[in-house]
Amino acid sequence: MMKKKAYLGSGWAFPPCFVKNEGIKIVSEDELIKESLTILLSTTMGERLFRFDYGCNLTQFIFSPMTLSNETLIKDTIENAIILHEPRIELERIELEIKDERAGILWVGLYYRIRATNNRNNMVYPFYFKEGTNL
C-alpha cells in the first residue's frame, strides 16, 4: 500500500459535498492541488473577503478577441496567479486551445511539477468567454 503524502495537505472537495456515514468529502495529495488550481482560476481578484489579492482576473478577457497579444496576457495572468498563490507546484507551461469559438470555450492546459514529490502532472481548465444558456 502506498504511503500517504501528508505534506501535500488535505481539505474539502470542491464543490463541497457529503459522503454518507463519513461527512464532508476530503481530498488530498494531487487531487487537492488540482482543486486548488480550479478555485484559484475561478476566483476573481477582490472576490474573497480578507484576501483581496487572491484569484486570477480571467474575467477581464471575456469580451476580448483571441489575438496573440490576448493569449499572451491570459497566460501571464494565470502564471502570476499560480506563482503567488500555489507554492506547491512549479508551472512548466500553459497551453491555450479554442475548443469552440462560437460557444466561447477556451481550454487552458496547465503542465506543472509538484515540488515535494517531483511528479509531473497536468490539468485542463475550461474557461467560458460567453456565459448563459439557450432559453
Coordinates of N, CA and C in Angstrom, one line a residue:
M1 N 0.8 -1.2 0.0 CA 0.0 0.0 0.0 C 0.9 1.3 0.0
M2 N 0.5 2.2 -0.8 CA 1.3 3.5 -0.9 C 1.1 4.3 0.4
K3 N 2.2 4.9 0.7 CA 2.2 5.8 1.9 C 1.6 7.1 1.6
K4 N 0.7 7.6 2.4 CA 0.0 8.9 2.2 C 1.1 10.1 2.2
K5 N 0.9 11.0 1.4 CA 1.8 12.2 1.3 C 1.1 13.3 2.1
A6 N 1.2 13.3 3.4 CA 0.5 14.3 4.2 C 1.1 15.7 4.0
Y7 N 2.3 15.8 3.5 CA 2.9 17.1 3.4 C 2.3 17.9 2.2
L8 N 1.5 17.2 1.4 CA 0.9 17.9 0.3 C -0.5 18.5 0.8
G9 N -0.9 18.1 2.0 CA -2.1 18.7 2.5 C -3.4 17.9 2.2
S10 N -4.4 18.2 2.9 CA -5.8 17.7 2.6 C -6.8 18.7 3.0
G11 N -8.0 18.6 2.3 CA -9.0 19.6 2.6 C -10.3 19.2 2.0
W12 N -11.3 20.0 2.0 CA -12.6 19.7 1.5 C -12.6 19.6 0.0
A13 N -13.4 18.8 -0.6 CA -13.5 18.7 -2.0 C -14.2 19.9 -2.5
F14 N -14.0 20.3 -3.8 CA -14.7 21.4 -4.4 C -15.5 21.0 -5.6
P15 N -16.7 21.2 -5.7 CA -17.6 21.9 -4.7 C -17.8 21.0 -3.5
P16 N -18.0 21.6 -2.3 CA -18.2 20.7 -1.1 C -19.3 19.8 -1.3
C17 N -19.1 18.5 -0.9 CA -20.2 17.5 -0.9 C -20.0 16.6 0.3
F18 N -21.1 15.9 0.5 CA -21.1 15.0 1.7 C -21.1 13.5 1.3
V19 N -20.4 12.7 2.1 CA -20.4 11.3 1.8 C -21.2 10.6 3.0
K20 N -22.1 9.7 2.6 CA -22.9 9.1 3.6 C -22.0 8.4 4.7
N21 N -22.4 8.6 5.9 CA -21.7 8.0 7.1 C -20.3 8.5 7.3
E22 N -19.8 9.4 6.5 CA -18.4 10.0 6.7 C -18.4 11.5 6.9
G23 N -19.4 12.2 6.3 CA -19.4 13.6 6.5 C -18.9 14.3 5.2
I24 N -18.2 15.4 5.3 CA -17.7 16.2 4.2 C -16.6 15.4 3.5
K25 N -16.7 15.3 2.2 CA -15.7 14.6 1.4 C -14.4 15.4 1.5
I26 N -13.3 14.6 1.8 CA -12.0 15.2 2.0 C -11.1 14.7 0.8
V27 N -10.3 15.6 0.2 CA -9.4 15.2 -0.9 C -8.0 15.5 -0.4
S28 N -7.0 14.8 -1.0 CA -5.6 15.1 -0.5 C -4.7 14.8 -1.7
E29 N -3.5 15.2 -1.5 CA -2.4 15.0 -2.5 C -2.6 15.6 -3.8
D30 N -2.4 14.9 -4.9 CA -2.5 15.5 -6.2 C -3.9 16.1 -6.5
E31 N -4.9 15.4 -6.1 CA -6.3 15.9 -6.3 C -6.6 17.2 -5.6
L32 N -6.0 17.4 -4.5 CA -6.2 18.7 -3.7 C -5.5 19.8 -4.5
I33 N -4.4 19.6 -5.1 CA -3.7 20.6 -5.9 C -4.5 21.0 -7.1
K34 N -5.1 20.0 -7.8 CA -5.9 20.3 -8.9 C -7.1 21.1 -8.5
E35 N -7.8 20.8 -7.4 CA -8.9 21.5 -7.0 C -8.5 22.9 -6.5
S36 N -7.3 23.1 -5.9 CA -6.8 24.4 -5.5 C -6.6 25.3 -6.8
L37 N -6.1 24.7 -7.8 CA -5.9 25.4 -9.1 C -7.2 25.8 -9.7
T38 N -8.2 25.0 -9.7 CA -9.5 25.3 -10.2 C -10.1 26.4 -9.4
I39 N -10.0 26.4 -8.1 CA -10.5 27.5 -7.3 C -9.8 28.8 -7.6
L40 N -8.5 28.7 -7.7 CA -7.7 29.9 -8.0 C -8.1 30.5 -9.3
L41 N -8.2 29.7 -10.4 CA -8.6 30.3 -11.7 C -10.0 30.7 -11.8
S42 N -10.9 30.2 -10.9 CA -12.3 30.6 -10.9 C -12.6 31.8 -10.1
T43 N -11.6 32.2 -9.3 CA -11.9 33.3 -8.4 C -11.3 34.6 -9.0
T44 N -12.2 35.7 -9.0 CA -11.8 37.0 -9.4 C -11.1 37.7 -8.3
M45 N -10.1 38.4 -8.6 CA -9.4 39.2 -7.5 C -10.4 40.2 -6.9
G46 N -10.3 40.2 -5.5 CA -11.2 41.1 -4.8 C -12.5 40.4 -4.4
E47 N -12.7 39.1 -4.8 CA -13.9 38.4 -4.5 C -13.9 37.8 -3.1
R48 N -12.7 37.4 -2.6 CA -12.6 36.8 -1.3 C -12.4 37.8 -0.2
L49 N -13.2 37.7 0.8 CA -13.1 38.6 2.0 C -11.8 38.4 2.7
F50 N -11.1 39.4 3.0 CA -9.8 39.5 3.7 C -8.7 38.9 2.9
R51 N -8.9 38.5 1.7 CA -7.9 38.0 0.7 C -8.1 38.7 -0.6
F52 N -8.1 40.0 -0.7 CA -8.4 40.7 -1.9 C -7.4 40.5 -3.0
D53 N -6.2 40.0 -2.7 CA -5.2 39.8 -3.7 C -5.3 38.3 -4.2
Y54 N -6.2 37.5 -3.7 CA -6.3 36.1 -4.2 C -7.2 36.0 -5.4
G55 N -6.7 35.2 -6.4 CA -7.5 35.0 -7.5 C -6.8 35.2 -8.8
C56 N -7.5 35.1 -9.9 CA -6.9 35.3 -11.2 C -8.0 36.0 -12.1
N57 N -7.6 37.2 -12.6 CA -8.5 38.0 -13.3 C -8.8 37.6 -14.7
L58 N -9.3 36.4 -14.9 CA -9.6 35.9 -16.3 C -10.8 36.6 -16.8
T59 N -11.7 37.0 -15.9 CA -13.0 37.6 -16.4 C -12.7 38.9 -17.2
Q60 N -11.6 39.5 -17.1 CA -11.3 40.7 -17.9 C -11.2 40.4 -19.4
F61 N -11.0 39.1 -19.7 CA -10.8 38.7 -21.1 C -12.1 38.2 -21.8
I62 N -13.2 38.3 -21.1 CA -14.5 37.6 -21.5 C -14.9 38.2 -22.9
F63 N -14.9 39.4 -23.1 CA -15.3 40.0 -24.4 C -14.2 40.3 -25.4
S64 N -13.0 39.8 -25.1 CA -11.8 40.1 -25.9 C -11.7 39.1 -27.0
P65 N -11.2 39.6 -28.2 CA -10.9 38.6 -29.3 C -9.7 37.8 -28.9
M66 N -9.6 36.6 -29.5 CA -8.4 35.8 -29.2 C -7.3 36.1 -30.2
T67 N -6.6 37.2 -29.9 CA -5.4 37.6 -30.6 C -4.2 37.0 -29.9
L68 N -3.1 37.1 -30.6 CA -1.8 36.6 -30.0 C -1.5 37.4 -28.7
S69 N -1.7 38.7 -28.7 CA -1.4 39.5 -27.5 C -2.3 39.2 -26.4
N70 N -3.6 38.9 -26.7 CA -4.5 38.5 -25.6 C -4.2 37.1 -25.1
E71 N -3.8 36.2 -25.9 CA -3.3 34.9 -25.5 C -2.1 35.0 -24.5
T72 N -1.2 35.9 -24.9 CA 0.0 36.1 -24.0 C -0.4 36.7 -22.7
L73 N -1.4 37.7 -22.7 CA -1.9 38.3 -21.5 C -2.6 37.3 -20.6
I74 N -3.4 36.4 -21.2 CA -4.1 35.3 -20.4 C -3.0 34.4 -19.8
K75 N -2.0 34.0 -20.5 CA -1.0 33.1 -20.0 C -0.3 33.8 -18.8
D76 N 0.1 35.1 -19.0 CA 0.8 35.8 -18.0 C -0.1 36.0 -16.7
T77 N -1.3 36.3 -16.9 CA -2.2 36.4 -15.8 C -2.3 35.1 -15.0
I78 N -2.4 34.0 -15.7 CA -2.5 32.7 -15.0 C -1.2 32.4 -14.3
E79 N -0.1 32.6 -15.0 CA 1.2 32.3 -14.4 C 1.5 33.1 -13.1
N80 N 1.2 34.4 -13.2 CA 1.4 35.2 -12.0 C 0.5 34.8 -10.8
A81 N -0.7 34.4 -11.1 CA -1.6 33.9 -10.0 C -1.1 32.6 -9.4
I82 N -0.6 31.7 -10.2 CA -0.1 30.5 -9.7 C 1.2 30.7 -8.9
I83 N 2.1 31.5 -9.4 CA 3.3 31.8 -8.7 C 3.0 32.4 -7.3
L84 N 2.1 33.3 -7.2 CA 1.7 34.0 -6.0 C 1.0 33.1 -5.0
H85 N 0.1 32.2 -5.5 CA -0.8 31.6 -4.6 C -0.8 30.0 -4.6
E86 N 0.1 29.4 -5.3 CA 0.2 27.9 -5.3 C 1.6 27.5 -5.2
P87 N 2.3 27.7 -4.0 CA 3.7 27.4 -3.9 C 4.1 25.9 -4.0
R88 N 3.1 25.0 -4.0 CA 3.4 23.6 -4.0 C 3.8 23.1 -5.4
I89 N 3.6 23.9 -6.4 CA 3.9 23.5 -7.8 C 4.8 24.4 -8.5
E90 N 5.5 23.9 -9.5 CA 6.3 24.7 -10.4 C 5.7 24.6 -11.8
L91 N 5.1 25.7 -12.3 CA 4.5 25.7 -13.6 C 5.5 25.5 -14.7
E92 N 5.3 24.5 -15.6 CA 6.2 24.3 -16.7 C 5.8 25.0 -17.9
R93 N 4.5 24.9 -18.3 CA 3.9 25.6 -19.4 C 2.4 25.7 -19.4
I94 N 1.9 26.6 -20.1 CA 0.5 26.8 -20.3 C 0.1 26.8 -21.8
E95 N -0.9 26.0 -22.1 CA -1.3 25.9 -23.5 C -2.8 26.3 -23.6
L96 N -3.1 27.2 -24.5 CA -4.5 27.6 -24.7 C -5.0 27.0 -26.0
E97 N -6.2 26.5 -26.0 CA -6.9 25.9 -27.1 C -8.3 26.4 -27.2
I98 N -8.6 27.0 -28.3 CA -10.0 27.5 -28.5 C -10.8 26.2 -28.9
K99 N -11.6 25.7 -28.0 CA -12.3 24.5 -28.2 C -13.6 24.7 -29.0
D100 N -14.3 25.8 -28.7 CA -15.5 26.0 -29.5 C -15.6 27.6 -29.6
E101 N -15.2 28.1 -30.7 CA -15.2 29.6 -30.8 C -16.6 30.2 -30.8
R102 N -17.6 29.5 -31.4 CA -19.0 30.0 -31.4 C -19.6 30.0 -30.0
A103 N -19.3 29.0 -29.2 CA -19.8 28.8 -27.8 C -18.9 29.6 -26.8
G104 N -17.8 30.1 -27.3 CA -16.9 30.9 -26.4 C -16.2 30.0 -25.4
I105 N -15.7 28.8 -25.8 CA -15.0 28.0 -24.8 C -13.5 27.9 -25.1
L106 N -12.7 28.2 -24.1 CA -11.2 28.2 -24.2 C -10.7 27.2 -23.2
W107 N -10.0 26.2 -23.6 CA -9.4 25.3 -22.7 C -8.0 25.8 -22.3
V108 N -7.7 25.8 -21.0 CA -6.4 26.2 -20.5 C -5.7 25.0 -20.0
G109 N -4.7 24.6 -20.7 CA -3.9 23.4 -20.3 C -2.7 23.8 -19.4
L110 N -2.7 23.3 -18.2 CA -1.6 23.6 -17.2 C -0.7 22.4 -17.1
Y111 N 0.5 22.5 -17.3 CA 1.5 21.5 -17.1 C 2.5 21.9 -16.0
Y112 N 2.5 21.1 -15.0 CA 3.3 21.5 -13.8 C 4.0 20.3 -13.1
R113 N 4.9 20.7 -12.2 CA 5.6 19.7 -11.4 C 5.3 20.0 -10.0
I114 N 5.0 18.9 -9.2 CA 4.8 19.1 -7.8 C 6.1 19.1 -7.1
R115 N 6.5 20.2 -6.4 CA 7.8 20.4 -5.9 C 8.2 19.3 -4.8
A116 N 7.3 18.9 -4.0 CA 7.6 18.0 -2.9 C 7.9 16.6 -3.4
T117 N 7.2 16.2 -4.4 CA 7.4 14.8 -4.9 C 8.1 14.7 -6.3
N118 N 8.3 15.8 -6.9 CA 8.9 15.9 -8.3 C 8.1 15.2 -9.3
N119 N 6.8 15.0 -9.1 CA 5.9 14.4 -10.0 C 5.4 15.4 -11.0
R120 N 5.3 15.0 -12.3 CA 4.8 15.9 -13.3 C 3.3 15.6 -13.4
N121 N 2.5 16.7 -13.6 CA 1.1 16.5 -13.7 C 0.5 17.5 -14.7
N122 N -0.8 17.4 -15.0 CA -1.4 18.4 -15.9 C -2.9 18.4 -15.6
M123 N -3.5 19.5 -16.0 CA -5.0 19.6 -15.9 C -5.5 20.5 -17.0
V124 N -6.7 20.4 -17.3 CA -7.4 21.3 -18.3 C -8.5 22.1 -17.5
Y125 N -8.4 23.4 -17.6 CA -9.4 24.3 -17.0 C -10.2 24.9 -18.2
P126 N -11.6 24.6 -18.2 CA -12.4 25.2 -19.3 C -12.8 26.6 -18.9
F127 N -12.4 27.6 -19.7 CA -12.8 29.0 -19.5 C -13.8 29.4 -20.5
Y128 N -15.0 29.9 -20.0 CA -16.1 30.2 -20.9 C -16.1 31.7 -21.2
F129 N -16.0 32.1 -22.4 CA -16.0 33.5 -22.8 C -17.4 34.1 -22.8
K130 N -18.4 33.2 -23.1 CA -19.8 33.6 -23.1 C -20.5 32.8 -22.0
E131 N -21.2 33.4 -21.2 CA -22.0 32.7 -20.2 C -23.5 32.8 -20.5
G132 N -24.2 31.8 -20.0 CA -25.7 31.8 -20.1 C -26.1 30.5 -20.8
T133 N -27.3 30.4 -21.0 CA -27.9 29.2 -21.6 C -28.8 29.5 -22.7
N134 N -29.2 28.6 -23.5 CA -30.1 28.7 -24.6 C -31.5 28.5 -24.0
L135 N -32.3 29.6 -23.9 CA -33.6 29.5 -23.3 C -34.7 29.5 -24.4

